[in-house]
XYZ file of C-alpha atoms in Angstrom:
180
model
C 5.186 -7.807 2.419
C 1.132 -9.002 2.163
C -0.428 -10.751 4.492
C -3.887 -11.275 6.087
C -3.361 -9.063 8.972
C -3.497 -6.491 5.918
C -6.644 -7.725 4.955
C -9.413 -4.548 3.600
C -12.838 -5.471 3.635
C -12.949 -9.141 4.838
C -11.735 -12.235 2.933
C -13.106 -11.636 -0.774
C -11.367 -8.038 -0.530
C -7.937 -5.787 -0.874
C -4.965 -7.128 0.416
C -2.554 -4.268 1.390
C 0.755 -4.987 -0.775
C 3.669 -2.581 1.070
C 6.172 -3.708 -2.204
C 3.308 -2.670 -4.850
C 3.778 -0.322 -7.266
C 0.265 -0.411 -8.870
C -3.245 -1.940 -7.926
C -4.415 -5.023 -9.458
C -7.900 -6.623 -9.172
C -9.785 -9.766 -10.474
C -13.361 -9.265 -10.927
C -14.415 -6.969 -14.166
C -17.699 -6.669 -12.622
C -16.561 -4.140 -9.779
C -14.994 -1.424 -12.625
C -16.414 1.726 -12.223
C -15.244 2.783 -15.803
C -12.649 0.277 -17.436
C -10.765 0.117 -21.180
C -8.771 -2.500 -23.193
C -4.986 -2.111 -22.809
C -4.379 -5.745 -25.240
C -1.712 -8.077 -24.933
C 0.050 -6.269 -21.506
C 1.950 -8.414 -18.513
C 2.517 -7.383 -15.361
C 5.161 -8.510 -12.945
C 3.745 -9.517 -9.346
C 5.850 -9.471 -5.820
C 6.295 -13.450 -5.923
C 8.472 -13.408 -9.360
C 5.813 -14.340 -11.693
C 3.672 -12.247 -14.260
C 0.546 -12.651 -15.260
C -1.983 -11.159 -18.206
C -3.560 -7.505 -18.026
C -6.762 -7.342 -19.679
C -7.575 -3.843 -18.997
C -7.349 -1.001 -16.973
C -10.071 1.667 -15.129
C -11.400 2.462 -11.846
C -12.184 1.152 -9.213
C -13.994 2.293 -5.292
C -12.499 0.610 -2.756
C -14.706 0.879 0.623
C -11.974 1.478 3.892
C -12.930 0.976 7.566
C -14.972 3.838 9.412
C -17.355 4.505 5.775
C -14.271 6.149 4.402
C -13.806 5.422 0.050
C -11.342 5.704 -2.083
C -11.736 5.915 -6.424
C -8.355 4.115 -7.256
C -7.462 5.091 -10.783
C -5.016 2.967 -12.963
C -6.290 -0.469 -11.697
C -5.026 -3.221 -13.271
C -7.555 -5.991 -14.406
C -5.899 -9.301 -14.035
C -8.236 -11.951 -14.323
C -5.704 -15.005 -13.526
C -4.497 -13.603 -9.949
C -6.498 -14.732 -6.923
C -6.191 -11.508 -4.810
C -6.783 -7.771 -5.081
C -3.781 -6.057 -4.428
C -3.072 -2.148 -3.177
C -0.345 -0.447 -2.991
C 0.017 0.947 0.376
C 2.107 3.603 -0.841
C -0.292 4.787 -3.832
C -2.808 4.798 -0.342
C -0.345 6.863 1.523
C 0.149 9.021 -1.038
C -3.473 9.838 -1.011
C -3.593 10.991 2.138
C -4.919 7.249 3.680
C -2.445 5.404 6.298
C -2.562 1.680 7.738
C -2.197 0.205 11.275
C -1.923 -3.205 12.297
C -4.762 -3.693 14.762
C -3.122 -6.208 16.517
C -4.883 -5.640 19.785
C -8.028 -7.311 18.060
C -5.812 -10.583 18.114
C -5.125 -10.265 21.628
C -8.723 -9.617 23.043
C -10.163 -12.830 21.931
C -7.885 -14.776 19.318
C -9.295 -17.856 17.773
C -8.092 -20.093 14.567
C -7.459 -17.316 12.098
C -5.585 -15.233 14.635
C -3.117 -17.905 15.308
C -2.312 -18.621 12.016
C -1.531 -14.954 10.713
C 0.775 -14.813 13.442
C 2.451 -17.971 12.183
C 2.553 -16.578 9.273
C 4.140 -12.914 9.996
C 6.761 -15.114 12.214
C 7.749 -16.961 8.996
C 8.057 -14.138 7.108
C 9.729 -12.436 9.987
C 12.298 -15.578 10.520
C 12.870 -15.411 6.830
C 13.549 -12.030 6.363
C 15.894 -11.390 9.327
C 18.751 -9.937 7.281
C 16.577 -7.494 6.400
C 15.889 -3.877 8.157
C 17.427 -0.003 8.980
C 21.000 -0.650 8.829
C 23.272 2.483 10.793
C 26.820 2.910 9.407
C 28.735 3.074 12.920
C 30.104 6.935 12.189
C 29.179 9.435 11.933
C 25.799 9.522 13.543
C 25.133 12.623 11.910
C 21.033 13.642 12.340
C 19.990 14.739 8.520
C 16.535 15.685 7.632
C 14.830 16.639 4.189
C 11.457 17.727 3.714
C 9.530 18.798 0.167
C 6.366 20.327 -1.455
C 4.203 20.050 -4.508
C 1.877 22.748 -4.689
C -0.200 20.536 -7.652
C -0.405 23.435 -9.992
C -1.054 21.525 -12.729
C -4.292 19.848 -11.558
C -7.759 21.223 -10.258
C -8.313 19.898 -6.839
C -6.203 22.813 -5.148
C -4.404 19.948 -2.856
C -0.793 20.332 -2.174
C 1.532 17.355 -0.537
C 4.478 17.961 1.341
C 6.572 15.871 3.377
C 9.633 15.169 5.573
C 12.267 12.544 6.207
C 15.147 12.376 9.262
C 17.570 10.227 9.027
C 20.531 8.946 11.324
C 23.576 7.393 9.639
C 21.636 6.814 6.622
C 18.578 5.165 8.168
C 15.356 6.739 8.691
C 13.603 7.364 11.972
C 11.263 9.565 11.238
C 9.276 10.327 8.132
C 5.809 12.040 6.846
C 3.468 12.826 4.492
C 0.884 14.948 4.136
C -2.033 15.801 1.421
C -3.631 19.501 2.291
C -5.859 22.010 0.680
C -4.650 25.071 -0.603
C -5.298 28.102 0.833
C -5.008 31.637 -1.010
């Protein structure tokens, strides 16, 4: 899902896409490093494809003066929005929240338009969601860790998920420094 609720860095900034598996950026000047990729295409979530001119690193400015360097960002000059993958941000240790209280404190026309888009999305996707089987209602838990022995950043990633009847109810992933 992409919406203005998920906007980062103002209207010309990044849009957080919960379904993206890669980042795309349209402005070549914003790349910190860049290499041409030739004649490649990428399929976007609205079922059309666009040309990839190159790839490289881009610096993303987050709230609270945090920044993250995005690697393998695809340069797609034909797109109108910069998309960042929610999954890849979470993997890098960042989380996203929706600041709905900002909308209720001083709502304006932009907030109503965003609310209308969210409501239209919810109406179109009423058949989607977490589906729990009737029986057996068994609580299952899984965990995993990656001690990252291939890289020099001395970081490990660990995570868990709990589910009931096949539907996830709680999950977490965390990247932390390895101590000897």
